[in-house]
Amino acid sequence: LACAHRERGTSSRQEGRYDTSSRSRFQCKLDGANEDERTDGMWLPNSLLMQALNVSYQGTLFFMAAKVLTSYVAHDVSHDLESAIWLLVCMALRHTLQVVRGQTVEWPRYQWYRELFGATDEMTSAYCKSYFMTHSMQWEVKGNQPLTDLIRNLKILVLQQNRDPEMGAGAPVPLTYKSGLTEINRAL
């Protein structure tokens, strides 16, 4: 494996060592491959460089399943369903007004959105998602109780999928189309 270093947004490259503190990107290719070959076209964040040969995951950090961010699990449909739930939560927090639960007082715009989706790296994003899953929601969507209930119920499904059996919480329960659609139908 050969790696070349390039700062994000530039075309200059220099040979370099793996640097975990940098936000730059590395281009990797198999030794002996020509520059024209497609093996050198993948730019990886530094935190993924060591995983490049074993794990390849793609997606938007905001919407990635928590377990995909923190472990070497094989990506499956349950992770796609979890991603769809994170997308729904993100859109609700970004495009609706929220109030403090049980009150009519509006919370500062985008406060909860920034707390949940403000991470810039995999581990921080996983931590924010874990915190959201394991703590009660302190907010409601203003004037939309069905959407609030849907998010709460889907949050429980995501929590069940991400349970750690070593913590005595029982075995994880993977998300399914049926469980997700059941919650959507309940909210309607």
mmCIF file of C-alpha atoms in Angstrom:
data_model
loop_
_atom_site.group_PDB
_atom_site.id
_atom_site.type_symbol
_atom_site.label_atom_id
_atom_site.label_comp_id
_atom_site.label_asym_id
_atom_site.label_seq_id
_atom_site.Cartn_x
_atom_site.Cartn_y
_atom_site.Cartn_z
ATOM 1 C CA LEU A 1 0.000 0.000 0.000
ATOM 2 C CA ALA A 2 1.398 3.389 -0.977
ATOM 3 C CA CYS A 3 -0.017 6.605 0.459
ATOM 4 C CA ALA A 4 0.264 10.193 -0.646
ATOM 5 C CA HIS A 5 -0.712 13.145 1.519
ATOM 6 C CA ARG A 6 -2.772 16.065 0.273
ATOM 7 C CA GLU A 7 -4.409 18.931 2.083
ATOM 8 C CA ARG A 8 -8.160 19.045 1.586
ATOM 9 C CA GLY A 9 -9.132 21.291 -1.296
ATOM 10 C CA THR A 10 -5.706 21.312 -2.950
ATOM 11 C CA SER A 11 -4.152 19.233 -5.652
ATOM 12 C CA SER A 12 -0.607 19.195 -4.248
ATOM 13 C CA ARG A 13 0.614 15.850 -2.955
ATOM 14 C CA GLN A 14 3.578 14.878 -0.837
ATOM 15 C CA GLU A 15 4.676 11.559 0.524
ATOM 16 C CA GLY A 16 4.022 11.372 4.249
ATOM 17 C CA ARG A 17 3.464 9.303 7.345
ATOM 18 C CA TYR A 18 0.089 8.643 8.866
ATOM 19 C CA ASP A 19 -0.763 11.588 11.137
ATOM 20 C CA THR A 20 -3.777 11.117 13.437
ATOM 21 C CA SER A 21 -3.953 14.782 14.428
ATOM 22 C CA SER A 22 -4.333 16.170 10.931
ATOM 23 C CA ARG A 23 -7.580 16.808 9.087
ATOM 24 C CA SER A 24 -5.853 16.240 5.777
ATOM 25 C CA ARG A 25 -6.562 13.321 3.506
ATOM 26 C CA PHE A 26 -4.406 10.475 2.246
ATOM 27 C CA GLN A 27 -4.636 8.901 -1.166
ATOM 28 C CA CYS A 28 -3.902 5.194 -1.125
ATOM 29 C CA LYS A 29 -3.103 2.749 -3.899
ATOM 30 C CA LEU A 30 -1.689 -0.704 -4.175
ATOM 31 C CA ASP A 31 2.085 -0.900 -4.655
ATOM 32 C CA GLY A 32 2.999 -1.212 -8.283
ATOM 33 C CA ALA A 33 -0.229 0.263 -9.641
ATOM 34 C CA ASN A 34 0.029 2.851 -12.384
ATOM 35 C CA GLU A 35 -1.162 6.388 -11.686
ATOM 36 C CA ASP A 36 -3.922 5.892 -14.267
ATOM 37 C CA GLU A 37 -5.376 2.858 -12.515
ATOM 38 C CA ARG A 38 -8.521 3.217 -10.462
ATOM 39 C CA THR A 39 -6.876 1.778 -7.336
ATOM 40 C CA ASP A 40 -5.556 5.201 -6.337
ATOM 41 C CA GLY A 41 -8.797 7.171 -6.471
ATOM 42 C CA MET A 42 -10.031 6.866 -2.892
ATOM 43 C CA TRP A 43 -9.337 9.714 -0.470
ATOM 44 C CA LEU A 44 -9.661 8.649 3.149
ATOM 45 C CA PRO A 45 -9.897 10.652 6.366
ATOM 46 C CA ASN A 46 -6.877 9.890 8.543
ATOM 47 C CA SER A 47 -8.963 7.988 11.094
ATOM 48 C CA LEU A 48 -9.920 5.508 8.381
ATOM 49 C CA LEU A 49 -6.505 4.982 6.858
ATOM 50 C CA MET A 50 -5.637 2.018 9.058
ATOM 51 C CA GLN A 51 -9.024 0.459 8.323
ATOM 52 C CA ALA A 52 -8.760 0.971 4.564
ATOM 53 C CA LEU A 53 -7.844 -2.592 3.744
ATOM 54 C CA ASN A 54 -10.460 -4.184 6.001
ATOM 55 C CA VAL A 55 -13.439 -1.856 6.258
ATOM 56 C CA SER A 56 -14.907 0.548 3.773
ATOM 57 C CA TYR A 57 -17.870 2.568 4.842
ATOM 58 C CA GLN A 58 -19.368 5.491 3.092
ATOM 59 C CA GLY A 59 -21.978 8.005 4.019
ATOM 60 C CA THR A 60 -22.665 11.285 5.688
ATOM 61 C CA LEU A 61 -21.347 11.406 9.235
ATOM 62 C CA PHE A 62 -24.614 12.857 10.562
ATOM 63 C CA PHE A 63 -26.634 9.891 9.358
ATOM 64 C CA MET A 64 -24.284 6.951 9.849
ATOM 65 C CA ALA A 65 -25.420 4.185 12.174
ATOM 66 C CA ALA A 66 -23.776 4.398 15.601
ATOM 67 C CA LYS A 67 -22.373 0.862 15.480
ATOM 68 C CA VAL A 68 -20.819 1.486 12.055
ATOM 69 C CA LEU A 69 -19.006 4.495 13.507
ATOM 70 C CA THR A 70 -17.528 2.587 16.441
ATOM 71 C CA SER A 71 -16.793 -0.945 15.283
ATOM 72 C CA TYR A 72 -15.892 -3.169 12.371
ATOM 73 C CA VAL A 73 -19.391 -4.578 11.852
ATOM 74 C CA ALA A 74 -20.575 -5.660 8.439
ATOM 75 C CA HIS A 75 -22.947 -3.044 7.040
ATOM 76 C CA ASP A 76 -26.464 -4.399 6.652
ATOM 77 C CA VAL A 77 -30.046 -3.234 6.145
ATOM 78 C CA SER A 78 -30.540 -2.471 9.849
ATOM 79 C CA HIS A 79 -27.784 0.156 9.585
ATOM 80 C CA ASP A 80 -29.514 1.697 6.556
ATOM 81 C CA LEU A 81 -32.752 1.883 8.531
ATOM 82 C CA GLU A 82 -30.947 3.513 11.447
ATOM 83 C CA SER A 83 -29.464 6.026 9.007
ATOM 84 C CA ALA A 84 -32.957 6.887 7.788
ATOM 85 C CA ILE A 85 -34.001 7.536 11.401
ATOM 86 C CA TRP A 86 -31.020 9.829 11.961
ATOM 87 C CA LEU A 87 -31.997 11.672 8.789
ATOM 88 C CA LEU A 88 -35.543 12.156 10.103
ATOM 89 C CA VAL A 89 -34.270 13.417 13.466
ATOM 90 C CA CYS A 90 -31.829 15.757 11.733
ATOM 91 C CA MET A 91 -34.530 17.223 9.489
ATOM 92 C CA ALA A 92 -36.932 17.627 12.410
ATOM 93 C CA LEU A 93 -34.323 19.442 14.500
ATOM 94 C CA ARG A 94 -33.106 21.561 11.604
ATOM 95 C CA HIS A 95 -36.431 22.562 10.065
ATOM 96 C CA THR A 96 -38.926 22.746 12.927
ATOM 97 C CA LEU A 97 -39.183 24.760 16.105
ATOM 98 C CA GLN A 98 -38.690 22.864 19.340
ATOM 99 C CA VAL A 99 -40.020 23.627 22.781
ATOM 100 C CA VAL A 100 -38.924 22.387 26.165
ATOM 101 C CA ARG A 101 -40.866 19.210 26.891
ATOM 102 C CA GLY A 102 -44.183 19.919 28.616
ATOM 103 C CA GLN A 103 -43.859 23.700 28.171
ATOM 104 C CA THR A 104 -44.560 26.228 25.447
ATOM 105 C CA VAL A 105 -41.205 27.989 25.811
ATOM 106 C CA GLU A 106 -39.235 27.818 22.563
ATOM 107 C CA TRP A 107 -35.648 26.674 22.863
ATOM 108 C CA PRO A 108 -32.948 28.655 21.027
ATOM 109 C CA ARG A 109 -33.117 27.798 17.339
ATOM 110 C CA TYR A 110 -30.801 24.918 16.302
ATOM 111 C CA GLN A 111 -29.633 24.249 19.893
ATOM 112 C CA TRP A 112 -30.521 20.555 19.919
ATOM 113 C CA TYR A 113 -29.550 20.197 16.263
ATOM 114 C CA ARG A 114 -26.011 21.417 17.053
ATOM 115 C CA GLU A 115 -25.748 19.209 20.128
ATOM 116 C CA LEU A 116 -26.661 16.051 18.233
ATOM 117 C CA PHE A 117 -25.229 16.739 14.785
ATOM 118 C CA GLY A 118 -22.334 19.111 15.489
ATOM 119 C CA ALA A 119 -19.649 16.407 15.555
ATOM 120 C CA THR A 120 -16.810 16.526 13.055
ATOM 121 C CA ASP A 121 -15.352 13.058 13.576
ATOM 122 C CA GLU A 122 -16.615 9.493 13.902
ATOM 123 C CA MET A 123 -16.096 8.996 17.641
ATOM 124 C CA THR A 124 -17.682 12.305 18.656
ATOM 125 C CA SER A 125 -20.639 11.629 16.385
ATOM 126 C CA ALA A 126 -21.059 8.176 17.929
ATOM 127 C CA TYR A 127 -20.874 9.686 21.417
ATOM 128 C CA CYS A 128 -23.528 12.324 20.609
ATOM 129 C CA LYS A 129 -25.809 9.664 19.163
ATOM 130 C CA SER A 130 -25.270 7.421 22.164
ATOM 131 C CA TYR A 131 -26.134 10.257 24.524
ATOM 132 C CA PHE A 132 -29.307 11.000 22.548
ATOM 133 C CA MET A 133 -30.322 7.327 22.636
ATOM 134 C CA THR A 134 -29.728 6.822 26.355
ATOM 135 C CA HIS A 135 -31.167 10.060 27.747
ATOM 136 C CA SER A 136 -34.744 11.275 27.695
ATOM 137 C CA MET A 137 -35.665 13.810 25.023
ATOM 138 C CA GLN A 138 -35.929 17.228 26.643
ATOM 139 C CA TRP A 139 -37.673 18.720 23.631
ATOM 140 C CA GLU A 140 -40.816 18.378 21.531
ATOM 141 C CA VAL A 141 -41.558 19.540 18.017
ATOM 142 C CA LYS A 142 -43.668 22.647 18.477
ATOM 143 C CA GLY A 143 -47.285 21.976 17.528
ATOM 144 C CA ASN A 144 -46.593 18.479 16.182
ATOM 145 C CA GLN A 145 -47.140 15.811 18.820
ATOM 146 C CA PRO A 146 -47.325 12.937 16.262
ATOM 147 C CA LEU A 147 -43.823 13.779 14.953
ATOM 148 C CA THR A 148 -42.503 14.078 18.512
ATOM 149 C CA ASP A 149 -43.991 10.680 19.389
ATOM 150 C CA LEU A 150 -42.575 9.129 16.220
ATOM 151 C CA ILE A 151 -39.069 10.378 16.985
ATOM 152 C CA ARG A 152 -39.314 9.106 20.572
ATOM 153 C CA ASN A 153 -40.495 5.662 19.459
ATOM 154 C CA LEU A 154 -37.892 5.375 16.699
ATOM 155 C CA LYS A 155 -35.237 6.454 19.206
ATOM 156 C CA ILE A 156 -36.191 3.451 21.343
ATOM 157 C CA LEU A 157 -35.762 1.138 18.339
ATOM 158 C CA VAL A 158 -32.315 2.596 17.636
ATOM 159 C CA LEU A 159 -31.375 2.170 21.287
ATOM 160 C CA GLN A 160 -32.468 -1.477 21.197
ATOM 161 C CA GLN A 161 -30.362 -2.064 18.087
ATOM 162 C CA ASN A 162 -27.288 -0.564 19.749
ATOM 163 C CA ARG A 163 -27.539 -2.301 23.132
ATOM 164 C CA ASP A 164 -24.328 -3.618 24.558
ATOM 165 C CA PRO A 165 -24.945 -7.148 25.875
ATOM 166 C CA GLU A 166 -21.910 -6.840 28.139
ATOM 167 C CA MET A 167 -23.661 -4.035 30.013
ATOM 168 C CA GLY A 168 -26.539 -6.322 31.007
ATOM 169 C CA ALA A 169 -29.038 -4.663 28.704
ATOM 170 C CA GLY A 170 -29.839 -7.819 26.758
ATOM 171 C CA ALA A 171 -29.031 -8.739 23.205
ATOM 172 C CA PRO A 172 -29.342 -6.103 20.477
ATOM 173 C CA VAL A 173 -32.553 -6.149 18.446
ATOM 174 C CA PRO A 174 -31.824 -5.227 14.814
ATOM 175 C CA LEU A 175 -34.092 -2.696 13.159
ATOM 176 C CA THR A 176 -36.419 -4.111 10.541
ATOM 177 C CA TYR A 177 -38.709 -2.584 7.960
ATOM 178 C CA LYS A 178 -41.636 -3.967 9.921
ATOM 179 C CA SER A 179 -40.602 -2.358 13.222
ATOM 180 C CA GLY A 180 -39.948 1.000 11.559
ATOM 181 C CA LEU A 181 -43.197 0.984 9.589
ATOM 182 C CA THR A 182 -45.128 -0.050 12.690
ATOM 183 C CA GLU A 183 -43.922 3.080 14.488
ATOM 184 C CA ILE A 184 -44.717 5.278 11.498
ATOM 185 C CA ASN A 185 -48.239 3.833 11.297
ATOM 186 C CA ARG A 186 -48.749 4.411 15.047
ATOM 187 C CA ALA A 187 -47.752 8.054 14.632
ATOM 188 C CA LEU A 188 -50.210 8.557 11.782
#
